[in-house]
């Protein structure tokens, strides 16, 4: 089985003045993979992700996202990816439908396509009753699920999730991960940055960044075996404290 | 008894933030309120710290009534709100000195209590609080909440947004404070932190699901639980959910936690079913329930 | 008391570490005074004027030569008829016409009084006023010279007539106006922002759960601004006197007391705003829309109240700034004492007590 690589990073570096935020990191992400990108606050994961989504130019090294170069084809990258973060996901003062219409419009979907997609999304999430309610009035868990679906509206090749499920109740969190598994199963690549280790456990492979370097990259299972730990939390503690 | 909460209810408009909550926390206990965002944890904290009035019920902290003796409580308790609530434009030392002054004390007077924590940030005492890392901010906030030697400490989600290393250090600090006789009420959305408390209350949608020691709560889990894995997680979840005898199916890291409706469940039977459905590398193994399993089981009802 | 001073010290740290608020505090007053001052007392030179001389005698010729030899004016044309005056203004080059009546010398000698009319184009009222003042001073200069050499006292009666804006008020009006705007800005806006900032950052929660009395918090917040506002008021008065030579005809002490009263009024308003706003942005919007606009538009600072439509005149009475401007104008420009402005002072005092009362009632010792 030939595996398609959708993110190729080689020696990617970002320097701010005399501070190296990201230091020659290299990794590949396969199509349909759920890739966890972990690190403590300030380890450089946000800087690295900004380079991958084309909003920050690297200092050196190369990276190719969804077949496009991060130096020269940032606009193409932005069209091929979806993005969702816990801090900003949807407009609280717009209704569910208005949010869908707005984000669909941003990605240049036709009116007919938006309305088709929006009906499908509302049906799948069982949102018929709240389709015209303001997003701000919905529980956090629902918002996160809607936001994830909205980030998939334009059928992106890769979705970047920034700490997607922090603070969500355990059952909704499972439903959220089931949605992620489904999207991955359909061939969408999922790139999750987080410092919540329980989110890491769900990923196919995880990389752990410490001080700008990728210190470990493997499946959670192999990492746990390798470090002789019961959980990713322990793996992380061992890496960060060494 | 250090904190007594008696049938407290509170609603905002139509939303019931707290619904008939009763909890008793003993002197010197480390008590955890475990629940997701929106469970009502912050509302309860604000009622206990006299910032909000309950609609119904009563409560007392360190022997003082939260309504009648609110001024006494404000002198006696330490409070660390959910958001980082210090002055970002003041230095580490200025913040600490300010809080010491408004509580009518000095840093020197209670230095013993905060020494363990403060020495870690003392090298940065002339740095503005806004320029500290998440873990250091949290240590400073705790120092400020402790500087007047409170009898009871309220910590609202102190570890949210903090990396695992700082989280671990923070819990170690709480244990040491507990040894000094301070009663601590702490809330967290992280189920894995529950095990570090003496007793916990699981809370969701303003209701208490259960109150007990973490160990007892896990032991109460009614069914045998199994780790199930296969080559394709999405397919596995789909097939498990379609299985006639399933009781619950929840993704849990690399495995799925599965429970069966029947008492005499035979894992082999499930394995055969999954194999017939086209799954490969099937793994089924008995495992122990976690607090999160219990939480979901209770929340389902 | 120690707690209180600890609190005040913290407030000063906030103020001196925030460049933006420092700029508003000290940059704005200076900038505004300079801006208004220079825009209004614009030095004039080589202004084109026209002469309508009905006498053409020795006196008028001497005066005309005095005017044309000054740096301030150049005589562009001589006209013959009164009817031409409007026309030369409409052509736009001439800013003033000097109109000597018939038999100027004769009247000056025989009746000891003669008339000259200064007609100015008041489309730019400030320039018109300045021109008229300059010509007046040249005339009085001439008069003095004449009086020195002759025992009889001649008197030239200059009559200024401004066309296009007859009801021009004093040029020095900008000082009371700017002072009012700045005290309002510093006191009301800065305090309301600084109190709501504590709410927004969540530090108010900690302050409430502390032995600090809520009133200590409020007074502690307000205290530094009383201090800074007094410095500001003093700076404005000093700048006006020394840079723009604005006269202070009344008592400086009374002016100071009235300013402190107005500062307290504004602070009380600021506290009131902070009790109804939850964010800094909201506090700023309310301060700007609710306070600054009325101060600028309805207080008589820019538009004379007497020429407003009646409903606006009525509304202007509830703008505290209106009363303060009347007081400052009275003391600075007219030189009146408390016996004249006691009514306005009482109104301000009443408003202040009302705002403080409202804030106390609205102030919450809890979060909701």
CSV table of N, CA and C in Angstrom, one decimal, chain B residues 10 12 46 49-53 66-67 70 74-75 77 79 81 83-87 89-91 94 97-99 101-104 106 128, chain C residues 2-3 5-7 9-10 13-15 17-18 197-214 365-368:
chain,number,residue,atom,x,y,z
B,10,UNK,N,-28.5,27.9,42.6
B,10,UNK,CA,-28.3,29.2,42.0
B,10,UNK,C,-28.6,29.1,40.6
B,12,UNK,N,-29.1,31.5,36.8
B,12,UNK,CA,-29.0,32.7,36.0
B,12,UNK,C,-30.1,32.6,35.0
B,46,UNK,N,-17.6,31.2,43.9
B,46,UNK,CA,-18.0,32.6,44.1
B,46,UNK,C,-19.0,32.7,45.3
B,49,UNK,N,-16.9,32.2,48.4
B,49,UNK,CA,-16.0,33.3,48.7
B,49,UNK,C,-16.8,34.6,48.9
B,50,UNK,N,-18.1,34.6,49.1
B,50,UNK,CA,-19.0,35.7,49.3
B,50,UNK,C,-19.2,36.6,48.1
B,51,UNK,N,-18.8,36.2,46.9
B,51,UNK,CA,-18.9,37.1,45.8
B,51,UNK,C,-20.3,37.0,45.2
B,52,UNK,N,-21.0,35.9,45.4
B,52,UNK,CA,-22.4,35.8,44.9
B,52,UNK,C,-23.3,35.3,46.0
B,53,UNK,N,-24.6,35.7,45.9
B,53,UNK,CA,-25.5,35.2,46.9
B,53,UNK,C,-26.3,34.0,46.3
B,66,UNK,N,-21.9,32.5,55.1
B,66,UNK,CA,-21.4,33.2,53.9
B,66,UNK,C,-22.2,34.5,53.6
B,67,UNK,N,-23.4,34.7,54.2
B,67,UNK,CA,-24.1,35.9,54.0
B,67,UNK,C,-23.9,36.9,55.2
B,70,UNK,N,-20.0,37.8,56.0
B,70,UNK,CA,-19.1,37.8,54.8
B,70,UNK,C,-17.8,38.6,55.0
B,74,UNK,N,-14.0,37.1,54.3
B,74,UNK,CA,-13.1,37.8,53.4
B,74,UNK,C,-11.7,38.0,54.0
B,75,UNK,N,-11.7,38.0,55.4
B,75,UNK,CA,-10.4,38.1,56.0
B,75,UNK,C,-9.7,36.7,56.2
B,77,UNK,N,-10.1,33.7,54.2
B,77,UNK,CA,-9.8,32.8,53.1
B,77,UNK,C,-8.8,33.3,52.1
B,79,UNK,N,-8.1,33.1,47.9
B,79,UNK,CA,-8.9,32.7,46.7
B,79,UNK,C,-8.0,33.0,45.5
B,81,UNK,N,-8.8,32.9,41.6
B,81,UNK,CA,-9.9,32.7,40.6
B,81,UNK,C,-9.3,31.9,39.4
B,83,UNK,N,-9.2,32.7,36.2
B,83,UNK,CA,-8.3,33.4,35.3
B,83,UNK,C,-7.1,33.9,36.1
B,84,UNK,N,-6.0,34.1,35.4
B,84,UNK,CA,-4.8,34.7,36.1
B,84,UNK,C,-5.2,36.1,36.5
B,85,UNK,N,-5.3,36.4,37.8
B,85,UNK,CA,-5.9,37.6,38.3
B,85,UNK,C,-4.9,38.4,39.1
B,86,UNK,N,-3.7,38.7,38.6
B,86,UNK,CA,-2.8,39.5,39.3
B,86,UNK,C,-2.5,40.7,38.4
B,87,UNK,N,-1.8,41.7,38.9
B,87,UNK,CA,-1.5,42.9,38.1
B,87,UNK,C,-0.3,42.6,37.2
B,89,UNK,N,1.2,44.5,35.2
B,89,UNK,CA,2.1,45.6,35.0
B,89,UNK,C,2.9,45.8,36.3
B,90,UNK,N,2.6,45.0,37.3
B,90,UNK,CA,3.4,45.1,38.5
B,90,UNK,C,4.4,43.9,38.5
B,91,UNK,N,5.6,44.1,39.2
B,91,UNK,CA,6.5,43.1,39.2
B,91,UNK,C,6.1,42.0,40.2
B,94,UNK,N,6.2,43.3,43.7
B,94,UNK,CA,5.2,44.3,44.0
B,94,UNK,C,3.8,43.7,44.2
B,97,UNK,N,3.8,42.1,47.6
B,97,UNK,CA,3.8,43.1,48.6
B,97,UNK,C,2.4,43.8,48.7
B,98,UNK,N,1.8,44.0,47.6
B,98,UNK,CA,0.5,44.6,47.5
B,98,UNK,C,-0.5,43.8,48.3
B,99,UNK,N,-0.5,42.5,48.0
B,99,UNK,CA,-1.5,41.6,48.6
B,99,UNK,C,-1.3,41.5,50.1
B,101,UNK,N,0.0,43.8,51.9
B,101,UNK,CA,-0.4,45.1,52.5
B,101,UNK,C,-1.9,45.2,52.7
B,102,UNK,N,-2.7,44.8,51.7
B,102,UNK,CA,-4.1,44.9,51.8
B,102,UNK,C,-4.7,43.9,52.8
B,103,UNK,N,-4.0,42.9,53.1
B,103,UNK,CA,-4.5,42.0,54.2
B,103,UNK,C,-3.9,42.4,55.5
B,104,UNK,N,-3.2,43.5,55.6
B,104,UNK,CA,-2.7,44.0,56.8
B,104,UNK,C,-1.5,43.2,57.4
B,106,UNK,N,2.8,41.5,56.3
B,106,UNK,CA,4.0,41.8,55.5
B,106,UNK,C,4.5,40.4,54.9
B,128,UNK,N,8.0,41.8,35.5
B,128,UNK,CA,6.6,42.1,35.5
B,128,UNK,C,5.8,40.8,35.4
C,2,UNK,N,-2.5,52.1,56.3
C,2,UNK,CA,-1.4,51.5,55.6
C,2,UNK,C,-1.9,50.7,54.4
C,3,UNK,N,-3.0,50.1,54.6
C,3,UNK,CA,-3.7,49.4,53.4
C,3,UNK,C,-4.0,50.3,52.3
C,5,UNK,N,-2.7,53.3,51.7
C,5,UNK,CA,-1.5,53.8,51.0
C,5,UNK,C,-0.9,52.8,50.1
C,6,UNK,N,-0.9,51.5,50.6
C,6,UNK,CA,-0.4,50.4,49.7
C,6,UNK,C,-1.2,50.4,48.4
C,7,UNK,N,-2.5,50.7,48.5
C,7,UNK,CA,-3.4,50.6,47.4
C,7,UNK,C,-3.0,51.8,46.4
C,9,UNK,N,-0.3,53.4,46.2
C,9,UNK,CA,1.0,53.2,45.6
C,9,UNK,C,0.9,52.3,44.3
C,10,UNK,N,0.1,51.3,44.5
C,10,UNK,CA,-0.1,50.4,43.3
C,10,UNK,C,-0.8,51.2,42.2
C,13,UNK,N,1.8,53.0,40.3
C,13,UNK,CA,2.6,52.1,39.5
C,13,UNK,C,1.8,51.9,38.1
C,14,UNK,N,0.5,51.6,38.2
C,14,UNK,CA,-0.3,51.4,37.0
C,14,UNK,C,-0.1,52.6,36.1
C,15,UNK,N,-0.3,53.8,36.6
C,15,UNK,CA,-0.4,55.0,35.8
C,15,UNK,C,1.0,55.2,35.1
C,17,UNK,N,3.3,53.2,34.5
C,17,UNK,CA,3.8,52.1,33.6
C,17,UNK,C,3.0,52.0,32.3
C,18,UNK,N,1.9,52.7,32.2
C,18,UNK,CA,1.1,52.6,31.0
C,18,UNK,C,1.4,53.8,30.2
C,197,UNK,N,-11.0,48.2,34.5
C,197,UNK,CA,-9.9,47.3,34.1
C,197,UNK,C,-9.7,46.2,35.2
C,198,UNK,N,-9.9,46.6,36.5
C,198,UNK,CA,-9.8,45.6,37.5
C,198,UNK,C,-10.9,44.5,37.4
C,199,UNK,N,-12.1,45.0,36.9
C,199,UNK,CA,-13.2,44.0,36.7
C,199,UNK,C,-12.8,43.1,35.6
C,200,UNK,N,-12.3,43.7,34.5
C,200,UNK,CA,-12.1,42.9,33.3
C,200,UNK,C,-10.9,41.9,33.5
C,201,UNK,N,-9.9,42.3,34.3
C,201,UNK,CA,-8.8,41.4,34.5
C,201,UNK,C,-9.1,40.4,35.6
C,202,UNK,N,-10.2,40.6,36.3
C,202,UNK,CA,-10.6,39.6,37.3
C,202,UNK,C,-9.9,40.0,38.7
C,203,UNK,N,-9.1,41.0,38.7
C,203,UNK,CA,-8.5,41.4,40.0
C,203,UNK,C,-9.5,41.9,41.0
C,204,UNK,N,-10.6,42.5,40.5
C,204,UNK,CA,-11.6,43.0,41.3
C,204,UNK,C,-12.2,41.9,42.2
C,205,UNK,N,-12.2,40.7,41.7
C,205,UNK,CA,-12.7,39.5,42.4
C,205,UNK,C,-11.8,39.3,43.7
C,206,UNK,N,-10.5,39.4,43.5
C,206,UNK,CA,-9.6,39.2,44.6
C,206,UNK,C,-9.7,40.3,45.6
C,207,UNK,N,-9.9,41.6,45.1
C,207,UNK,CA,-10.0,42.7,46.0
C,207,UNK,C,-11.2,42.6,46.8
C,208,UNK,N,-12.3,42.1,46.2
C,208,UNK,CA,-13.5,42.0,47.0
C,208,UNK,C,-13.4,40.9,48.1
C,209,UNK,N,-12.7,39.8,47.7
C,209,UNK,CA,-12.4,38.8,48.7
C,209,UNK,C,-11.2,39.1,49.5
C,210,UNK,N,-11.2,40.3,50.1
C,210,UNK,CA,-10.1,40.7,50.9
C,210,UNK,C,-10.6,41.7,51.9
C,211,UNK,N,-9.9,41.9,53.0
C,211,UNK,CA,-10.5,42.8,54.1
C,211,UNK,C,-10.7,44.2,53.6
C,212,UNK,N,-10.2,44.6,52.4
C,212,UNK,CA,-10.4,46.0,51.9
C,212,UNK,C,-11.8,46.3,51.8
C,213,UNK,N,-12.2,47.4,52.4
C,213,UNK,CA,-13.5,47.9,52.3
C,213,UNK,C,-13.8,48.4,50.9
C,214,UNK,N,-14.9,48.1,50.2
C,214,UNK,CA,-15.1,48.6,48.9
C,214,UNK,C,-14.9,50.1,48.7
C,365,UNK,N,-21.0,45.2,46.5
C,365,UNK,CA,-20.0,44.6,47.3
C,365,UNK,C,-19.8,43.1,46.9
C,366,UNK,N,-20.7,42.7,45.9
C,366,UNK,CA,-20.5,41.4,45.4
C,366,UNK,C,-20.4,41.5,43.9
C,367,UNK,N,-20.4,40.3,43.2
C,367,UNK,CA,-20.2,40.4,41.8
C,367,UNK,C,-21.4,40.7,40.9
C,368,UNK,N,-22.6,40.5,41.4
C,368,UNK,CA,-23.7,40.8,40.5
C,368,UNK,C,-24.6,41.9,41.1
